[in-house]
Amino acid sequence: MGAALPGFPEDFTSYEAALPSSAAVVSALLPEDDSKTLAQLHKIIGHRLLTARFQPIIQMHTGEILGYEGLIRGPSDSPLHSPVNLFKAASEHNLTVTVEHLCRRIVLEQFAALELPGKLFLNVSPESLLQRDVKHGETLDYIHDIGINPARVIIELTEYQPTHDYALLCEAVVHYRRMGFEIAIDDLGEGFSSLRLWSELKPEYVKIDMHFIQGIDNDPVKMQFVRSIQGIAEKSGTKVVAEGIETQAELIAIRDLGVACGQGYHIAKPHPNPARAVSAEVAKILSANSIYQRRPAGSFEQLATIEKILKTPPTINSSMLNNQVDDLFLRDPRLQIIPVVDDGIPVGLIHRYHMIDRFARPYQRELYGRKPCKVFMDPYPIIVDKNTSMQDVSHIIVEANPDHLINGIIITDQGRYLGLGTGPDLMREITQMQINAARYANPLTQLPGNVPINEHIDQLLQKRQTFCACYCDLDHFKPFNDVYGYRRGDDIIQMTSEVLKKHCDTQLDFIGHIGGDDFIILFQSADWEARCHGILNGFANAIQEFYSNEDRERGGYISEDRQGKKVFYPLISLSLGVVRSRLSQHYSHHQISIAASEAKKQAKKIHGNSLFVDRRMDDEPRVA
């Protein structure tokens, strides 16, 4: 006989027989609406009027189905059809554990009947797991009888209320693991104590709450949260499941972060008879295995906090005498600012030059030397929390008083003194962040710049991903600037970037702005050549709007060359030079760049909008 499992399904065969007398007694004590709800609950339990739905959970790196989460639905014609309403009503009538038991039994039965592959994620509340006052069924025997190996069942702990007895919960988890079950924690980041549960239980899987997944492609804070969870999981041997993936962009962001598993409507909706494989669309996205992670404009400034420049100079309390403070400055010539802190709470700052200036005046030392230092301190310093972004701190200083750049910024942790930041350090960091941001995103087009371009090429090569590098360059662009002005030239650069975006699959293809009028596309789309022709046609149509009617009609314009001679220049055209990545030849972005540049030079030899594809490793090179 199998061991008794706390909180798993009990025998419901005698429940219906006991229903009439118990229901009648309880119903008589309840309002009419509550009475109807209770009667519906008893009917659902007695007649087992629940059906299971299964939602696939996939392995992101392969696209294969790891298993299914077992979900439940009430009768379709009942207000209790929704699981939210069902469990709310069960809780109100003290039937939560009973309903949970029935739900799990029905999920197990239908999972076995469908002969679904992989694992079954079975929802269990810690409250139910710890129940010791219910009749325990011989669950292991039951699971074996319906043909499910316990090693295929993952107990997914879902918190409906706070967990208090961690020791008892750990004991229960150990009990189930000995029988072959695995453990998962649901809604990480949302529950009452999910992070502590992770630490205490050391589960095989953690499921990140959908709040942190939805919109992650445009939210650097959510991206950082998931990245941090992924880092912890890798060190603790836990697999992360991102649930609530509802868009293609979210799926790509999760894939690029290296999250192990995914679940959500974009992959597959819950269904009574779910698919055994992912759709062709999802498989295509996962097989592309793109590495590039979009860096939203301004993300560097937003993510860097004032804590980065924190320093910890000596502090004093407000009762210290001015003569004593002056001695501190005299003993340490490098000491510029002293924070004044009383019982861990910052109350002001004393600046070296302010004190020297005061004591240099006639009779000031005699008058104030033996008085508390608070008479010389700045009682209104800038005080910010350690998590405040540097960009926000700079705005605070400008709006308050720029003199605070000299006086310094007090940094706190939940209101208590932590340290000090100086104005020069703040300005140095902000300047460096702006430089870094410019390296990652071109300020004119906001497309990735040279650093992410090179990183992306190298990572594609390391991952042994095939791609086509397309070098895009404008012909006769510089003389256009001389005639029409640089502002109009910038407009053409922006127009070109929009044409490239329009004709690329942004979920598969990478577009970068090398600088000036040079762009690069790293195609992973199978129809890349057709997309190149679309780019050329789109550019040819769009460029017409940038010329006067006269220049359009004659197909060009007259400008002076460097020697002062009048020269006729044709309308700006676009040259595309394409080279295929070859694992046997290309090992770094340097080689790809050289090969793509050579292809671009060949394209520029062709009049007008042109495409040159280097096919030396396939057939003879040809132009299109």
Coordinates of C-alpha atoms in Angstrom, one line a residue:
M1 CA 0.0 0.0 0.0
G2 CA 1.2 3.6 -0.7
A3 CA 2.0 6.1 1.9
A4 CA -0.6 8.6 2.9
L5 CA -0.1 12.0 1.2
P6 CA -1.3 15.1 3.1
G7 CA -3.7 17.2 1.1
F8 CA -4.2 14.9 -1.8
P9 CA -7.6 13.6 -3.1
E10 CA -9.8 11.7 -0.6
D11 CA -12.5 9.3 -1.6
F12 CA -15.6 11.2 -2.8
T13 CA -17.8 8.2 -3.5
S14 CA -19.8 8.6 -0.4
Y15 CA -20.1 12.4 -0.6
E16 CA -23.4 12.6 -2.6
A17 CA -25.1 10.2 -0.2
A18 CA -24.4 12.4 2.7
L19 CA -25.4 15.6 0.9
P20 CA -29.2 16.0 1.5
S21 CA -29.2 16.2 5.3
S22 CA -26.1 18.3 5.7
A23 CA -27.0 20.7 2.9
A24 CA -30.5 21.1 4.3
V25 CA -29.2 22.0 7.8
V26 CA -26.6 24.5 6.5
S27 CA -28.9 26.1 3.9
A28 CA -31.5 27.0 6.5
L29 CA -29.0 29.2 8.2
L30 CA -27.8 31.1 5.1
P31 CA -29.3 34.0 3.1
E32 CA -30.9 32.9 -0.1
D33 CA -28.0 33.9 -2.5
D34 CA -25.5 32.2 -0.2
S35 CA -27.8 29.2 0.1
K36 CA -28.0 28.8 -3.7
T37 CA -24.2 29.1 -4.0
L38 CA -23.7 26.5 -1.3
A39 CA -26.2 24.2 -3.0
Q40 CA -24.3 24.7 -6.3
L41 CA -21.0 23.8 -4.6
H42 CA -22.4 20.7 -3.1
K43 CA -23.9 19.7 -6.5
I44 CA -20.5 20.3 -8.2
I45 CA -18.7 18.3 -5.6
G46 CA -21.2 15.5 -5.4
H47 CA -21.6 15.0 -9.2
R48 CA -18.0 15.9 -10.0
L49 CA -19.2 18.7 -12.4
L50 CA -15.7 20.0 -13.2
T51 CA -13.6 19.7 -16.3
A52 CA -9.9 20.0 -16.8
R53 CA -8.0 22.3 -19.2
F54 CA -4.3 21.9 -20.0
Q55 CA -2.0 24.6 -21.1
P56 CA 1.4 23.7 -22.6
I57 CA 4.7 24.7 -20.9
I58 CA 7.5 24.7 -23.4
Q59 CA 11.3 24.5 -23.3
M60 CA 12.4 27.8 -24.8
H61 CA 15.7 26.6 -26.3
T62 CA 14.1 23.7 -28.3
G63 CA 10.4 24.6 -28.6
E64 CA 9.5 21.1 -27.2
I65 CA 6.7 20.7 -24.7
L66 CA 8.0 20.1 -21.2
G67 CA 4.5 19.4 -19.8
Y68 CA 1.1 20.9 -19.1
E69 CA -0.4 22.9 -16.3
G70 CA -3.7 21.4 -15.2
L71 CA -6.4 24.0 -14.9
I72 CA -10.0 23.6 -13.9
R73 CA -13.4 24.9 -15.0
G74 CA -16.8 24.7 -13.4
P75 CA -20.1 24.0 -15.2
S76 CA -20.4 26.2 -18.3
D77 CA -24.0 27.3 -17.4
S78 CA -23.0 28.3 -13.8
P79 CA -21.6 31.4 -12.2
L80 CA -19.0 29.1 -10.8
H81 CA -17.6 28.2 -14.2
S82 CA -14.6 30.6 -13.6
P83 CA -12.0 29.1 -11.2
V84 CA -11.8 32.5 -9.5
N85 CA -15.5 32.4 -8.7
L86 CA -15.3 28.7 -7.8
F87 CA -12.5 29.1 -5.3
K88 CA -13.9 32.3 -3.9
A89 CA -17.2 30.6 -3.1
A90 CA -15.4 27.5 -1.7
S91 CA -13.4 29.8 0.6
E92 CA -16.5 31.6 1.8
H93 CA -18.1 28.3 2.7
N94 CA -15.0 26.6 4.2
L95 CA -14.8 24.1 1.3
T96 CA -11.5 25.2 -0.2
V97 CA -9.6 22.0 0.6
T98 CA -12.5 19.8 -0.5
V99 CA -12.8 21.6 -3.8
E100 CA -9.0 21.5 -4.3
H101 CA -8.9 17.8 -3.8
L102 CA -11.6 17.2 -6.3
C103 CA -10.0 19.5 -8.8
R104 CA -6.7 17.7 -8.6
R105 CA -8.3 14.3 -8.9
I106 CA -10.2 15.3 -12.1
V107 CA -7.0 16.9 -13.6
L108 CA -5.1 13.7 -12.9
E109 CA -7.8 11.5 -14.4
Q110 CA -8.1 13.6 -17.6
F111 CA -4.4 13.9 -18.0
A112 CA -4.0 10.1 -17.9
A113 CA -7.0 9.6 -20.2
L114 CA -5.6 12.0 -22.9
E115 CA -2.2 10.3 -22.6
L116 CA -0.5 13.7 -22.7
P117 CA 3.3 13.7 -23.0
G118 CA 5.7 15.2 -20.5
K119 CA 5.0 16.4 -17.0
L120 CA 1.9 17.6 -15.2
F121 CA 2.0 20.8 -13.2
L122 CA -0.6 20.2 -10.4
N123 CA -1.8 23.3 -8.4
V124 CA -1.7 22.8 -4.7
S125 CA -2.0 25.5 -2.0
P126 CA 0.3 25.3 1.0
E127 CA -2.8 25.2 3.2
S128 CA -4.0 22.1 1.5
L129 CA -0.6 20.5 1.5
L130 CA -0.4 20.8 5.3
Q131 CA -3.9 19.4 6.1
R132 CA -3.6 16.6 8.6
D133 CA -7.2 16.4 9.7
V134 CA -8.7 15.0 6.6
K135 CA -9.2 11.4 5.5
H136 CA -6.0 10.7 3.4
G137 CA -6.5 8.5 0.4
E138 CA -3.9 6.0 -0.8
T139 CA -2.8 8.5 -3.4
L140 CA 0.3 6.8 -4.7
D141 CA -1.7 3.6 -5.4
Y142 CA -4.3 5.8 -7.1
I143 CA -1.8 7.6 -9.3
H144 CA -0.2 4.3 -10.3
D145 CA -3.7 2.8 -11.0
I146 CA -4.5 5.6 -13.5
G147 CA -1.0 5.1 -15.1
I148 CA 0.9 8.2 -14.0
N149 CA 4.5 7.9 -12.6
P150 CA 4.9 10.3 -9.7
A151 CA 8.1 11.5 -11.3
R152 CA 5.9 13.1 -14.0
V153 CA 3.9 15.1 -11.4
I154 CA 5.1 18.6 -10.3
I155 CA 3.4 20.0 -7.2
E156 CA 2.9 23.6 -8.1
L157 CA 2.5 25.6 -4.8
T158 CA 0.1 28.5 -5.3
E159 CA -0.3 31.0 -2.4
Y160 CA -3.8 32.2 -1.6
Q161 CA -2.8 33.4 1.9
P162 CA 0.4 33.9 3.9
T163 CA 2.6 30.9 4.8
H164 CA 3.6 30.8 8.4
D165 CA 4.8 27.4 9.3
Y166 CA 7.8 27.0 7.0
A167 CA 9.3 24.2 9.0
L168 CA 6.2 22.1 8.5
L169 CA 6.0 23.0 4.8
C170 CA 9.6 21.9 4.3
E171 CA 8.8 18.6 6.0
A172 CA 5.9 18.0 3.7
V173 CA 7.9 18.9 0.6
V174 CA 10.7 16.4 1.7
H175 CA 7.9 13.8 2.1
Y176 CA 6.7 14.3 -1.5
R177 CA 10.1 14.4 -3.0
R178 CA 10.9 11.0 -1.5
M179 CA 8.0 9.6 -3.4
G180 CA 9.3 11.0 -6.7
F181 CA 7.4 14.3 -7.1
E182 CA 9.0 17.6 -8.0
I183 CA 8.2 21.0 -6.6
A184 CA 7.4 24.3 -8.4
I185 CA 6.5 27.7 -6.9
D186 CA 3.9 29.7 -8.7
D187 CA 3.6 33.5 -9.2
L188 CA 7.1 34.4 -8.1
G189 CA 7.2 38.1 -7.2
E190 CA 3.4 38.3 -6.5
G191 CA 2.7 36.1 -3.5
F192 CA 3.0 36.9 0.2
S193 CA 6.3 35.1 0.7
S194 CA 7.4 33.5 -2.6
L195 CA 11.0 34.6 -2.4
R196 CA 11.3 33.0 1.1
L197 CA 9.5 29.9 -0.2
W198 CA 12.2 29.6 -2.9
S199 CA 14.9 29.9 -0.4
E200 CA 13.4 27.4 2.1
L201 CA 12.0 24.8 -0.3
K202 CA 14.7 24.9 -3.1
P203 CA 12.1 24.0 -5.8
E204 CA 12.9 22.4 -9.2
Y205 CA 10.9 25.1 -10.9
V206 CA 9.9 28.8 -10.2
K207 CA 7.1 30.5 -12.2
I208 CA 7.5 34.2 -12.6
D209 CA 4.2 36.1 -12.1
M210 CA 2.8 37.3 -15.4
H211 CA 2.9 41.0 -14.2
F212 CA 6.7 40.9 -14.9
I213 CA 6.3 39.2 -18.3
Q214 CA 3.6 41.3 -19.9
G215 CA 5.2 44.3 -21.6
I216 CA 8.7 43.2 -20.7
D217 CA 9.9 44.1 -24.2
N218 CA 9.4 47.8 -23.4
D219 CA 10.0 47.9 -19.7
P220 CA 13.7 47.9 -18.5
V221 CA 12.6 47.4 -14.9
K222 CA 10.7 44.2 -15.7
M223 CA 13.6 43.1 -17.9
Q224 CA 16.0 43.6 -15.0
F225 CA 13.8 41.7 -12.6
V226 CA 13.6 38.7 -14.8
R227 CA 17.3 38.9 -15.6
S228 CA 18.0 38.8 -11.8
I229 CA 15.7 35.9 -11.2
Q230 CA 17.3 34.0 -14.1
G231 CA 20.7 34.7 -12.5
I232 CA 19.6 33.3 -9.1
A233 CA 18.0 30.3 -10.8
E234 CA 21.2 29.4 -12.7
K235 CA 23.2 29.4 -9.5
S236 CA 20.6 27.4 -7.5
G237 CA 19.8 24.7 -10.1
T238 CA 16.2 25.9 -10.6
K239 CA 14.4 26.2 -13.9
V240 CA 12.5 29.4 -14.5
V241 CA 9.0 29.4 -16.2
A242 CA 7.8 32.7 -17.6
E243 CA 4.0 32.6 -17.5
G244 CA 1.6 35.0 -19.2
I245 CA 3.4 35.4 -22.5
E246 CA 0.8 37.0 -24.7
T247 CA 2.6 38.6 -27.6
Q248 CA 5.4 37.7 -30.0
A249 CA 7.6 40.5 -28.6
E250 CA 7.3 39.1 -25.1
L251 CA 8.2 35.7 -26.4
I252 CA 11.3 37.0 -28.1
A253 CA 12.4 39.0 -25.0
I254 CA 12.0 35.9 -22.8
R255 CA 13.9 33.8 -25.3
D256 CA 16.7 36.4 -25.5
L257 CA 17.1 36.4 -21.7
G258 CA 17.8 32.7 -21.7
V259 CA 14.7 31.8 -19.6
A260 CA 14.3 28.0 -19.6
C261 CA 10.6 27.6 -20.0
G262 CA 7.6 29.6 -21.2
Q263 CA 3.8 29.5 -20.9
G264 CA 1.0 31.8 -22.1
Y265 CA -1.7 32.5 -24.7
H266 CA 0.8 33.4 -27.4
I267 CA 2.2 29.9 -27.1
A268 CA -1.1 28.1 -26.6
K269 CA -4.4 28.7 -24.7
P270 CA -5.7 26.2 -22.2
H271 CA -7.7 23.5 -23.9
P272 CA -9.5 20.2 -22.9
N273 CA -7.4 18.4 -25.6
P274 CA -4.3 20.5 -26.0
A275 CA -1.7 20.4 -28.8
R276 CA 1.2 18.0 -28.6
A277 CA 3.6 20.5 -30.3
V278 CA 3.9 24.3 -30.7
S279 CA 2.6 26.2 -33.7
A280 CA 4.8 26.8 -36.7
E281 CA 4.9 30.5 -35.9
V282 CA 6.2 29.9 -32.4
A283 CA 8.7 27.3 -33.6
K284 CA 10.0 29.8 -36.2
I285 CA 10.6 32.4 -33.5
L286 CA 12.3 30.0 -31.1
S287 CA 14.5 28.4 -33.8
A288 CA 15.8 31.9 -34.9
N289 CA 17.6 32.0 -31.5
S290 CA 18.3 35.7 -31.8
I291 CA 20.6 37.1 -29.1
Y292 CA 20.1 40.9 -29.4
Q293 CA 18.3 42.5 -26.5
R294 CA 16.8 45.9 -27.3
R295 CA 18.2 48.7 -25.2
P296 CA 15.5 51.4 -24.8
A297 CA 16.7 54.9 -25.3
G298 CA 17.6 56.4 -21.9
S299 CA 17.8 53.0 -20.2
F300 CA 21.4 53.6 -19.0
E301 CA 20.4 56.8 -17.2
Q302 CA 17.3 55.2 -15.7
L303 CA 19.0 52.0 -14.4
A304 CA 22.1 53.7 -12.8
T305 CA 21.3 54.8 -9.3
I306 CA 22.9 57.3 -7.0
E307 CA 24.3 54.5 -4.8
K308 CA 27.0 54.0 -7.5
I309 CA 28.8 57.1 -6.3
L310 CA 28.2 56.6 -2.6
K311 CA 31.1 57.5 -0.3
T312 CA 31.3 57.2 3.5
P313 CA 33.2 60.2 5.0
P314 CA 33.3 60.5 8.8
T315 CA 30.1 61.9 10.3
I316 CA 29.4 64.1 13.4
N317 CA 26.4 64.8 15.5
S318 CA 24.8 68.2 15.7
S319 CA 26.0 68.8 19.3
M320 CA 29.7 68.7 18.3
L321 CA 31.4 72.1 18.8
N322 CA 32.6 74.2 15.9
N323 CA 36.2 74.2 17.1
Q324 CA 36.1 70.4 17.1
V325 CA 34.8 70.3 13.6
D326 CA 37.5 72.8 12.5
D327 CA 40.1 70.4 14.0
L328 CA 38.7 67.6 11.8
F329 CA 39.2 69.7 8.7
L330 CA 42.7 70.7 9.7
R331 CA 43.8 67.1 10.4
D332 CA 42.6 65.9 7.0
P333 CA 43.2 68.4 4.1
R334 CA 41.3 66.1 1.7
L335 CA 38.1 66.3 3.8
Q336 CA 35.7 68.6 2.0
I337 CA 32.3 67.8 3.5
I338 CA 31.2 66.4 6.8
P339 CA 27.6 65.0 7.1
V340 CA 25.8 65.8 10.4
V341 CA 23.8 62.8 11.6
D342 CA 21.8 62.3 14.8
D343 CA 20.8 58.8 15.7
G344 CA 21.1 57.6 12.1
I345 CA 19.0 60.4 10.7
P346 CA 20.8 63.0 8.5
V347 CA 20.2 66.6 9.6
G348 CA 22.7 68.7 7.6
L349 CA 26.1 69.2 6.0
I350 CA 29.1 71.3 6.9
H351 CA 31.4 72.4 4.0
R352 CA 35.1 73.0 4.6
Y353 CA 35.2 76.4 2.7
H354 CA 32.1 77.6 4.4
M355 CA 33.6 77.0 7.9
I356 CA 37.0 78.5 7.0
D357 CA 35.2 81.5 5.6
R358 CA 33.2 82.1 8.8
F359 CA 36.2 81.6 11.1
A360 CA 38.3 84.0 9.0
R361 CA 36.0 86.9 9.9
P362 CA 36.8 89.0 12.9
Y363 CA 35.7 87.6 16.3
Q364 CA 33.8 84.7 14.7
R365 CA 35.9 81.9 16.3
E366 CA 35.6 83.6 19.7
L367 CA 31.8 84.0 19.3
Y368 CA 31.0 80.6 17.7
G369 CA 34.0 78.3 18.4
R370 CA 32.4 76.8 21.5
K371 CA 28.9 76.6 20.1
P372 CA 27.3 73.5 18.5
C373 CA 28.1 73.0 14.8
K374 CA 24.5 73.2 13.7
V375 CA 24.9 77.0 13.6
F376 CA 27.4 76.6 10.7
M377 CA 25.8 73.7 8.9
D378 CA 23.5 73.7 5.9
P379 CA 20.2 72.5 7.4
Y380 CA 18.5 71.9 4.0
P381 CA 20.8 69.5 2.0
I382 CA 19.6 67.4 -0.9
I383 CA 18.6 64.0 0.6
V384 CA 17.8 61.1 -1.8
D385 CA 17.2 57.4 -1.4
K386 CA 19.9 55.1 -2.7
N387 CA 17.6 53.7 -5.4
T388 CA 17.1 57.2 -7.0
S389 CA 18.4 57.3 -10.6
M390 CA 21.3 59.7 -11.2
Q391 CA 19.3 61.4 -13.9
D392 CA 16.5 62.1 -11.4
V393 CA 19.1 63.4 -8.8
S394 CA 20.5 65.8 -11.4
H395 CA 16.9 67.2 -12.1
I396 CA 16.3 67.6 -8.4
I397 CA 19.5 69.6 -8.0
V398 CA 18.8 71.9 -11.0
E399 CA 15.2 72.6 -9.7
A400 CA 16.4 73.2 -6.1
N401 CA 19.7 75.0 -6.3
P402 CA 22.8 74.2 -8.4
D403 CA 25.0 75.1 -5.4
H404 CA 24.1 71.6 -4.1
L405 CA 26.5 70.2 -6.7
I406 CA 29.3 71.7 -4.6
N407 CA 27.7 70.9 -1.2
G408 CA 27.1 67.2 -1.9
I409 CA 24.1 64.9 -1.8
I410 CA 23.2 62.8 1.3
I411 CA 22.2 59.2 0.4
T412 CA 19.8 57.3 2.6
D413 CA 18.3 53.8 2.9
Q414 CA 14.7 54.0 3.9
G415 CA 15.3 57.3 5.6
R416 CA 18.5 56.4 7.5
Y417 CA 21.9 57.8 6.6
L418 CA 23.9 55.7 4.3
G419 CA 26.6 57.9 2.8
L420 CA 27.4 60.9 0.7
G421 CA 27.6 61.6 -3.1
T422 CA 29.5 64.6 -4.5
G423 CA 28.6 66.8 -7.4
P424 CA 31.7 66.1 -9.5
D425 CA 31.2 62.3 -9.1
L426 CA 27.6 62.7 -10.2
M427 CA 28.4 64.8 -13.3
R428 CA 31.2 62.4 -14.2
E429 CA 28.9 59.4 -14.1
I430 CA 26.1 61.1 -16.0
T431 CA 28.6 62.2 -18.7
Q432 CA 29.9 58.6 -19.0
M433 CA 26.4 57.2 -19.2
Q434 CA 25.6 59.6 -22.1
I435 CA 28.8 58.5 -23.9
N436 CA 27.8 54.8 -23.4
A437 CA 24.3 55.5 -24.5
A438 CA 25.6 57.1 -27.7
R439 CA 27.7 54.0 -28.4
Y440 CA 24.7 51.8 -28.1
A441 CA 22.1 53.9 -29.9
N442 CA 22.5 56.4 -32.7
P443 CA 21.0 59.7 -31.5
L444 CA 19.5 60.5 -34.9
T445 CA 17.7 57.2 -35.7
Q446 CA 17.8 55.5 -32.3
L447 CA 19.0 52.4 -34.0
P448 CA 21.7 50.3 -32.3
G449 CA 25.2 51.6 -32.9
N450 CA 28.6 50.0 -33.4
V451 CA 29.0 48.3 -30.0
P452 CA 25.7 46.3 -30.1
I453 CA 26.3 45.7 -33.9
N454 CA 29.6 44.0 -33.2
E455 CA 28.3 42.2 -30.1
H456 CA 25.4 40.8 -32.1
I457 CA 27.5 39.6 -35.0
D458 CA 30.0 37.9 -32.6
Q459 CA 27.2 36.2 -30.6
L460 CA 25.5 34.9 -33.8
L461 CA 28.8 33.4 -34.9
Q462 CA 29.4 31.9 -31.4
K463 CA 25.9 30.4 -31.6
R464 CA 26.7 29.1 -35.1
Q465 CA 23.6 30.9 -36.4
T466 CA 23.6 31.5 -40.2
F467 CA 22.7 35.0 -41.4
C468 CA 23.3 37.5 -44.3
A469 CA 25.0 40.7 -43.5
C470 CA 23.7 43.6 -45.7
Y471 CA 25.8 46.8 -45.8
C472 CA 23.6 49.8 -46.8
D473 CA 25.2 53.0 -48.1
L474 CA 23.8 56.1 -49.8
D475 CA 25.3 57.3 -53.0
H476 CA 25.9 61.0 -53.8
F477 CA 24.8 62.0 -50.3
K478 CA 27.5 64.5 -49.4
P479 CA 26.9 66.9 -52.3
F480 CA 23.2 66.8 -51.5
N481 CA 24.1 68.2 -48.0
D482 CA 26.0 71.1 -49.7
V483 CA 23.0 72.1 -51.8
Y484 CA 20.0 71.3 -49.6
G485 CA 21.6 71.7 -46.2
Y486 CA 22.5 69.3 -43.4
R487 CA 19.1 69.4 -41.8
R488 CA 17.6 68.0 -45.0
G489 CA 20.3 65.4 -45.1
D490 CA 19.4 64.3 -41.6
D491 CA 15.8 63.9 -42.8
I492 CA 17.0 61.5 -45.5
I493 CA 19.0 59.5 -42.9
Q494 CA 15.8 59.1 -40.8
M495 CA 13.8 58.2 -43.9
T496 CA 16.3 55.5 -44.8
S497 CA 16.1 54.0 -41.4
E498 CA 12.2 53.9 -41.7
V499 CA 12.4 52.2 -45.1
L500 CA 14.8 49.5 -43.7
K501 CA 12.5 48.9 -40.7
K502 CA 9.4 48.6 -42.9
H503 CA 11.0 45.9 -45.1
C504 CA 12.6 43.8 -42.3
D505 CA 11.2 41.4 -39.9
T506 CA 12.1 43.1 -36.7
Q507 CA 11.6 39.9 -34.7
L508 CA 14.2 38.1 -36.8
D509 CA 16.4 40.7 -38.5
F510 CA 18.8 43.1 -36.8
I511 CA 19.1 46.7 -38.1
G512 CA 22.1 48.8 -37.0
H513 CA 23.2 52.4 -37.8
I514 CA 27.0 52.3 -38.3
G515 CA 27.1 56.1 -38.5
G516 CA 26.5 58.9 -41.1
D517 CA 24.7 57.4 -44.1
D518 CA 25.9 53.8 -43.4
F519 CA 23.6 51.1 -42.1
I520 CA 23.8 47.3 -41.7
I521 CA 21.1 44.6 -41.6
L522 CA 21.8 41.1 -40.2
F523 CA 19.1 39.1 -42.0
Q524 CA 17.8 35.9 -40.5
S525 CA 14.7 36.0 -42.6
A526 CA 14.6 33.3 -45.2
D527 CA 13.3 35.7 -47.8
W528 CA 16.1 38.3 -47.3
E529 CA 16.7 38.8 -51.0
A530 CA 13.1 39.8 -51.7
R531 CA 13.3 42.1 -48.7
C532 CA 16.4 43.8 -50.2
H533 CA 14.5 44.5 -53.4
G534 CA 11.6 45.9 -51.4
I535 CA 14.1 48.2 -49.6
L536 CA 15.4 49.5 -52.9
N537 CA 12.0 50.1 -54.4
G538 CA 10.8 51.8 -51.2
F539 CA 13.8 54.1 -51.1
A540 CA 13.5 55.0 -54.8
N541 CA 9.9 56.2 -54.2
A542 CA 10.6 58.0 -50.9
I543 CA 13.7 59.9 -52.1
Q544 CA 11.7 61.8 -54.8
E545 CA 10.1 64.0 -52.1
F546 CA 13.4 65.5 -51.1
Y547 CA 14.1 67.3 -54.4
S548 CA 12.7 70.2 -56.1
N549 CA 10.5 69.6 -59.2
E550 CA 13.2 70.9 -61.5
D551 CA 15.8 68.5 -60.0
R552 CA 13.4 65.6 -60.1
E553 CA 12.6 66.2 -63.8
R554 CA 16.3 66.3 -64.9
G555 CA 17.2 63.4 -62.6
G556 CA 19.8 65.3 -60.6
Y557 CA 21.2 68.7 -59.6
I558 CA 24.3 70.8 -60.0
S559 CA 26.8 71.5 -57.3
E560 CA 30.4 72.6 -57.0
D561 CA 33.1 70.0 -56.3
R562 CA 36.1 70.8 -54.0
Q563 CA 37.9 72.5 -56.9
G564 CA 35.0 74.9 -57.4
K565 CA 33.9 73.3 -60.7
K566 CA 30.2 72.8 -61.4
V567 CA 29.3 69.1 -61.5
F568 CA 26.1 67.4 -62.2
Y569 CA 25.1 64.8 -59.5
P570 CA 22.4 62.3 -60.0
L571 CA 19.7 61.8 -57.4
I572 CA 20.7 60.0 -54.2
S573 CA 20.5 56.2 -54.6
L574 CA 21.0 53.3 -52.2
S575 CA 23.6 50.5 -52.6
L576 CA 23.2 47.2 -50.8
G577 CA 26.1 44.8 -50.5
V578 CA 25.3 41.3 -49.1
V579 CA 27.6 38.6 -47.8
R580 CA 26.5 35.3 -46.3
S581 CA 28.1 34.2 -43.0
R582 CA 30.3 31.2 -43.4
L583 CA 31.3 29.3 -40.3
S584 CA 34.4 28.0 -41.9
Q585 CA 35.6 31.5 -42.8
H586 CA 34.1 34.0 -40.4
Y587 CA 35.1 34.0 -36.7
S588 CA 34.5 37.6 -35.6
H589 CA 32.7 40.8 -36.5
H590 CA 35.9 42.1 -38.0
Q591 CA 35.8 39.5 -40.8
I592 CA 32.1 40.0 -41.4
S593 CA 32.6 43.8 -41.6
I594 CA 35.4 43.5 -44.1
A595 CA 33.5 41.1 -46.3
A596 CA 30.3 43.2 -46.2
S597 CA 32.3 46.4 -47.0
E598 CA 33.8 44.7 -50.1
A599 CA 30.3 43.7 -51.3
K600 CA 29.1 47.3 -50.7
K601 CA 31.9 48.6 -52.9
Q602 CA 30.9 46.3 -55.7
A603 CA 27.3 47.5 -55.4
K604 CA 28.3 51.1 -55.6
K605 CA 29.9 50.5 -58.9
I606 CA 26.5 49.8 -60.3
H607 CA 24.5 52.9 -61.4
G608 CA 21.3 53.7 -59.4
N609 CA 19.7 51.7 -56.6
S610 CA 21.6 48.4 -56.6
L611 CA 22.1 45.1 -54.9
F612 CA 25.2 43.1 -55.0
V613 CA 25.3 39.6 -53.4
D614 CA 28.7 37.9 -52.8
R615 CA 28.0 34.3 -53.9
R616 CA 31.6 33.2 -54.3
M617 CA 31.1 30.2 -52.0
D618 CA 27.9 29.2 -53.9
D619 CA 28.1 30.2 -57.6
E620 CA 29.8 33.1 -59.4
P621 CA 29.0 36.5 -58.0
R622 CA 26.1 38.2 -59.6
V623 CA 24.3 41.5 -59.3
A624 CA 20.6 42.2 -59.1

